[in-house]
Coordinates of C-alpha atoms and ligand atoms in Angstrom, one line a residue:
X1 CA 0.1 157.4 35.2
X2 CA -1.8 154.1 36.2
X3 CA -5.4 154.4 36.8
X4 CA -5.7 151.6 39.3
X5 CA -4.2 152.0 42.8
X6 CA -1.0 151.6 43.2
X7 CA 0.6 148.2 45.0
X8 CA 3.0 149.8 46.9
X9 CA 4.7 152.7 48.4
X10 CA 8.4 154.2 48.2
X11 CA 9.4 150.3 47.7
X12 CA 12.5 149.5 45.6
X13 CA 11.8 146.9 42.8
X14 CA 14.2 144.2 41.6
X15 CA 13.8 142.0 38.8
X16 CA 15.6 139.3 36.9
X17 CA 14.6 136.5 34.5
X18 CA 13.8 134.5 36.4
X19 CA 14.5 133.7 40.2
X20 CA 18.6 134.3 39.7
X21 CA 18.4 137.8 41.1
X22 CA 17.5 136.4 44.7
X23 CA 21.2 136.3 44.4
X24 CA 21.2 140.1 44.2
X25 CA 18.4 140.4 46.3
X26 CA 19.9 138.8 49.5
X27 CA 22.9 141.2 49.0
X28 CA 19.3 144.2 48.9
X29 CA 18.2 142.7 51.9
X30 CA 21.4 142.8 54.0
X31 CA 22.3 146.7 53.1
X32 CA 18.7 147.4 53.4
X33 CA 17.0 146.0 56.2
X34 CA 14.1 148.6 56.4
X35 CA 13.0 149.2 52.9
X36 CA 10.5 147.2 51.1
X37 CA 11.5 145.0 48.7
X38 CA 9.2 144.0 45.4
X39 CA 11.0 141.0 43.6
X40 CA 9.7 140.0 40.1
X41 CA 11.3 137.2 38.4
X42 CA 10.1 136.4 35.1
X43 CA 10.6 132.9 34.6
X44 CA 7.3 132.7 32.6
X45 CA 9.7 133.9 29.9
X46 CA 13.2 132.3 31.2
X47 CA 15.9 132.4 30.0
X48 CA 15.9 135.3 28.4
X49 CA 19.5 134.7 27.4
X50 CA 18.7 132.5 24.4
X51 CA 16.3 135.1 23.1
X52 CA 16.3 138.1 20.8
X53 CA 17.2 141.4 22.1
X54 CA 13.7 142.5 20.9
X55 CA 12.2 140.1 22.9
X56 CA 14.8 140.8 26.2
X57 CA 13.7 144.6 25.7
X58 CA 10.4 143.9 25.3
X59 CA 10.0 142.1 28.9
X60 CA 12.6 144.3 30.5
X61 CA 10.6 147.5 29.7
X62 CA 7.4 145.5 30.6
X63 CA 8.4 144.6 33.7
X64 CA 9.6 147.9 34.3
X65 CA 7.2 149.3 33.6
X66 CA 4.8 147.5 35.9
X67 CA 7.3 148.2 38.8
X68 CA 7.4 152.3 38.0
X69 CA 3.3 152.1 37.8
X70 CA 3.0 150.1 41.2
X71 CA 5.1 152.7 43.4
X72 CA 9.0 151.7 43.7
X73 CA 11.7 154.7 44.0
X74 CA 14.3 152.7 42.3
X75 CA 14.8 149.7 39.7
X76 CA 17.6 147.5 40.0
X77 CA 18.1 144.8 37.1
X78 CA 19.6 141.6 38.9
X79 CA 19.6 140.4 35.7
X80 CA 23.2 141.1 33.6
X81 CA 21.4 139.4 30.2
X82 CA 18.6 142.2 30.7
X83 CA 21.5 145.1 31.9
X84 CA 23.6 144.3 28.5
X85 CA 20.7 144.3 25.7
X86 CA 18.4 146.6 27.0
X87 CA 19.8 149.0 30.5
X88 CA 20.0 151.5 28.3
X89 CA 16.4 151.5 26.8
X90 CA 14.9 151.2 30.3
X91 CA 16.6 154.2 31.3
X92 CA 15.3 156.2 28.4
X93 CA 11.8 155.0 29.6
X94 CA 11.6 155.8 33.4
X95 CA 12.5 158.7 35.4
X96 CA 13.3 156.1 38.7
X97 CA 17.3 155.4 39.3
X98 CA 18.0 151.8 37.0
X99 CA 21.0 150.2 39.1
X100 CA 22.2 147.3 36.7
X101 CA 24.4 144.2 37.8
X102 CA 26.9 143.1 34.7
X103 CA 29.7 140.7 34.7
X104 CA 32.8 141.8 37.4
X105 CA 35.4 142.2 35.1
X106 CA 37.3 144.7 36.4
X107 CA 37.6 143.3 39.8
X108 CA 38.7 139.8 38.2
X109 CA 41.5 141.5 36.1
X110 CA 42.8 143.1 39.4
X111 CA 42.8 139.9 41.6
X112 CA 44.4 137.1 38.9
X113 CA 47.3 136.2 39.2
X114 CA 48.0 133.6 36.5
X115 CA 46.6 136.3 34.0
X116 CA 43.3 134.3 32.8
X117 CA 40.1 134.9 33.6
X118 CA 36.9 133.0 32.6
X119 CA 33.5 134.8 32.3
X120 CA 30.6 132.3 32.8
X121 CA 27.7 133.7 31.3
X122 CA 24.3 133.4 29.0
X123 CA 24.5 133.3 25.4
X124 CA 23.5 137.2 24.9
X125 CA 25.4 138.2 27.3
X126 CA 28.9 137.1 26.2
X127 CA 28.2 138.2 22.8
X128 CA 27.1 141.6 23.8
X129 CA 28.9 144.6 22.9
X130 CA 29.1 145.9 26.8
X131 CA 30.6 142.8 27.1
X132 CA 33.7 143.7 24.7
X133 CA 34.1 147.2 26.0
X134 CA 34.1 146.0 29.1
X135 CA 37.0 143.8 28.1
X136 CA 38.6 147.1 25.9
X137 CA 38.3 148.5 28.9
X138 CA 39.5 146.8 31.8
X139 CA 41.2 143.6 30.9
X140 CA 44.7 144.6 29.0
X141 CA 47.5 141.8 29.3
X142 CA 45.1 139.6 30.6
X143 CA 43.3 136.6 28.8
X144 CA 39.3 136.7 29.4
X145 CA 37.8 133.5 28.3
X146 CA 33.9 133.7 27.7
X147 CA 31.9 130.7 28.5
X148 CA 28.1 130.6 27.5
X149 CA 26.8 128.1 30.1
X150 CA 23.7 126.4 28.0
X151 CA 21.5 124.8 30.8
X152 CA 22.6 126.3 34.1
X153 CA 20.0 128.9 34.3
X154 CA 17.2 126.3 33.5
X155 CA 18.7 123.7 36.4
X156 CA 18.6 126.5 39.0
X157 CA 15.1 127.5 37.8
X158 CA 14.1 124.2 38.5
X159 CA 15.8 124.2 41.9
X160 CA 18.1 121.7 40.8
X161 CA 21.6 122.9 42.4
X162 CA 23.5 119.8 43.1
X163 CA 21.8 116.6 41.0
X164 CA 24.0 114.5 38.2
X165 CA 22.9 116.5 35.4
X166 CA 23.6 120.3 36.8
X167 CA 27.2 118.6 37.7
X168 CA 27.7 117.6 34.0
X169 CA 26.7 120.8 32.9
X170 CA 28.7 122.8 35.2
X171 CA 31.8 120.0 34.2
X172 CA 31.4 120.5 30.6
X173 CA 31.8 124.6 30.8
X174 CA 34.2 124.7 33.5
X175 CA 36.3 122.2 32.7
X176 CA 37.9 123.7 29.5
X177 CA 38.5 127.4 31.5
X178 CA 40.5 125.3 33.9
X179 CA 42.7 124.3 31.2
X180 CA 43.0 127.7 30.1
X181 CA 44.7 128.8 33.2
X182 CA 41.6 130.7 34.4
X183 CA 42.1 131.4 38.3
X184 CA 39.0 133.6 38.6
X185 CA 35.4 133.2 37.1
X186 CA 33.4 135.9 36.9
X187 CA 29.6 134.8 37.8
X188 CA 28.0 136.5 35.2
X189 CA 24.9 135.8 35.4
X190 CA 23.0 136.0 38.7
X191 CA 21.5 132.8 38.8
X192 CA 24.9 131.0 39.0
X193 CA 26.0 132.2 43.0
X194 CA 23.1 129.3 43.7
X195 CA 25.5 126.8 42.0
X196 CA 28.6 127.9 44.6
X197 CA 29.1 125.0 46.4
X198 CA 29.4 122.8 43.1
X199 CA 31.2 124.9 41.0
X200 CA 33.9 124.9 44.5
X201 CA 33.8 121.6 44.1
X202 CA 34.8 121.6 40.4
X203 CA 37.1 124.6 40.2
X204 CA 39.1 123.8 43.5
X205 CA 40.0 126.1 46.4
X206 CA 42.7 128.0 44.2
X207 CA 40.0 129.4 42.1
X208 CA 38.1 132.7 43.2
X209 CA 34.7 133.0 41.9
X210 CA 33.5 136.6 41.6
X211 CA 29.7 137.3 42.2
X212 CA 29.1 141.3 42.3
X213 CA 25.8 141.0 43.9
X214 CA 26.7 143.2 47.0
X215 CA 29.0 146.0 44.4
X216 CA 25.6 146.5 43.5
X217 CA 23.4 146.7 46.5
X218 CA 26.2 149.6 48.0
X219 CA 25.6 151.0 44.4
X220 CA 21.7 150.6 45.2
X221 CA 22.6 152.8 48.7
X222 CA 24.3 155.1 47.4
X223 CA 21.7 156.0 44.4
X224 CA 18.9 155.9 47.1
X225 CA 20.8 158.8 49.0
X226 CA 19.3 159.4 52.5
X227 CA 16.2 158.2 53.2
X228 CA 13.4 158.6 56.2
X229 CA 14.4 156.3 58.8
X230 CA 11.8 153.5 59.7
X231 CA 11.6 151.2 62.6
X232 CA 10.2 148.3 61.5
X233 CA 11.6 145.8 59.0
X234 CA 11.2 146.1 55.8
X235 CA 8.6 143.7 54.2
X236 CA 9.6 141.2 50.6
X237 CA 6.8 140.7 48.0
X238 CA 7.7 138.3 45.0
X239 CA 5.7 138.1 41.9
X240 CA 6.6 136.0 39.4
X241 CA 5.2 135.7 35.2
X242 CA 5.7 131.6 35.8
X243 CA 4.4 128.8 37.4
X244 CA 2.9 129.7 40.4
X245 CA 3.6 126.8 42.3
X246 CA 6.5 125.8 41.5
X247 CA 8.0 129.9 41.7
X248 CA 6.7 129.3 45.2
X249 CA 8.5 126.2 46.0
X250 CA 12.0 127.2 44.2
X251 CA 11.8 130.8 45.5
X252 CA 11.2 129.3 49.4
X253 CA 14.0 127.2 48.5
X254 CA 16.6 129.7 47.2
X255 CA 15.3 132.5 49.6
X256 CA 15.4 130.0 52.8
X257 CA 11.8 130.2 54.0
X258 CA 7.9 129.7 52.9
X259 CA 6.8 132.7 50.7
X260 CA 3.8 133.7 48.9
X261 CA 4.2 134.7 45.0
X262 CA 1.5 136.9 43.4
X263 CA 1.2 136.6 39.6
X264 CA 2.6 138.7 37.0
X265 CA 0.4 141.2 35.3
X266 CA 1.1 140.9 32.0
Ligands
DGL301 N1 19.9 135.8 35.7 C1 20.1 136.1 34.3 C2 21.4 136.8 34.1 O1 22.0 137.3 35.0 C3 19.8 134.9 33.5 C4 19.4 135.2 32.1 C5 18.6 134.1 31.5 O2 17.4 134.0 31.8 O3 19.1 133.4 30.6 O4 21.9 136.8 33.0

């Protein structure tokens, strides 16, 4: 139990990396316009997807942590580098419901139709093991191609959606699943949804691009199970481990209006 007050009351806390989990947050928003929302990204510590495990546990159960001490009913990891190395050790450590986002598979195998997928993700993440049982799983007679995208998460950390060198970058690791057949890419990682309207560019109108950001909000609901009703909308905080300034300026940008960001306790 913390001995300082707590920051907040019956809130639901979401965290990420970094500020990719907006993406997942929006989809929190929408479903759950009354509740109060406590964002953390982590980008003092981004990208976690080129990092140990020990070290992706470590700030996972940190951050955590801080959210369970500070008052939310429920954790959701928008985050699926933190869900596949460390979901599982944050459960163990928390009473709270942990809703994680990981890569949307399943749905991708059901909607193909030339029988390839691509999976664009961070390092860890295709080279987890949820990763291949997911795959064991779900994916039989189809051919899942797994792209680690070096550089995307740092571009939309830095706000940078559309310039020269996020196009090369999203070129380079698209290109080749293209050629592979792939008619679906999984988002897997929640910082790519910000890169949409370039990677549409790239992959073409036949290509669908899967983003499970509001699978996981409904998931979010449902976990939540009734709750009192309130009347007024629900408020946002974000706090963020980084740069204050500029988590201020790529967070208004990504989350479409001026907010404030607290720091981090660390
Ligand atoms: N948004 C995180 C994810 O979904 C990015 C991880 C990273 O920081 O590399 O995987």
């Amino acid at each position: 139990m913390s001995e300082t007050p707590r920051l907040y009351s019956h809130a639901i806390g979401v965290f990420d990396s970094g500020v990719g989990g907006l993406s997942v947050l929006r989809a929190v928003r929408a479903a759950l316009p009354h509740e109060d929302l406590v964002y953390v990204a982590d980008s003092g510590h981004a990208p976690y997807g080129d990092k140990s495990p020990q070290h992706i546990t470590q700030r996972t159960l940190h951050v955590g942590q801080w959210l369970a001490l500070n008052g939310v009913d429920a954790i959701t990891i928008a985050c699926n580098t933190a869900t596949v190395v460390a979901a599982q050790a944050l459960r163990e450590q928390t009473h709270l419901p942990v809703v994680a986002i990981e890569p949307a598979i399943k749905p991708a195998v059901a909607l193909t139709q030339s029988g390839a997928i691509g999976v664009l993700a961070t390092q860890q993440t295709v080279q987890s093991s949820s990763v291949a049982r997911l795959i064991a799983q779900h994916a039989q007679g189809v051919a899942v191609h797994l792209q680690a995208c070096a550089g995307w998460v740092e571009q939309v950390e830095a706000g940078a959606l559309d310039d020269v060198q996020t196009e090369a970058l999203v070129r380079a690791h698209v290109t080749p699943l293209l050629e592979k057949g792939c008619d679906t890419l999984v988002l897997g990682c929640t910082h790519y949804p910000f890169l949409t309207p370039l990677l549409r560019r790239v992959a073409g109108p036949g290509v669908t691009l899967l983003d499970p950001a509001q699978a996981v909000a409904r998931e979010l609901v449902r976990r939540l199970g009734p709750r009192p009703a309130r009347s007024t909308r629900g408020q946002t905080w974000f706090l963020s481990s980084g740069n204050l300034s500029q988590a201020q300026r790529v967070i208004g940008q990504l989350w479409g209006h001026a907010v404030a960001v607290a720091p981090l306790p660390e």
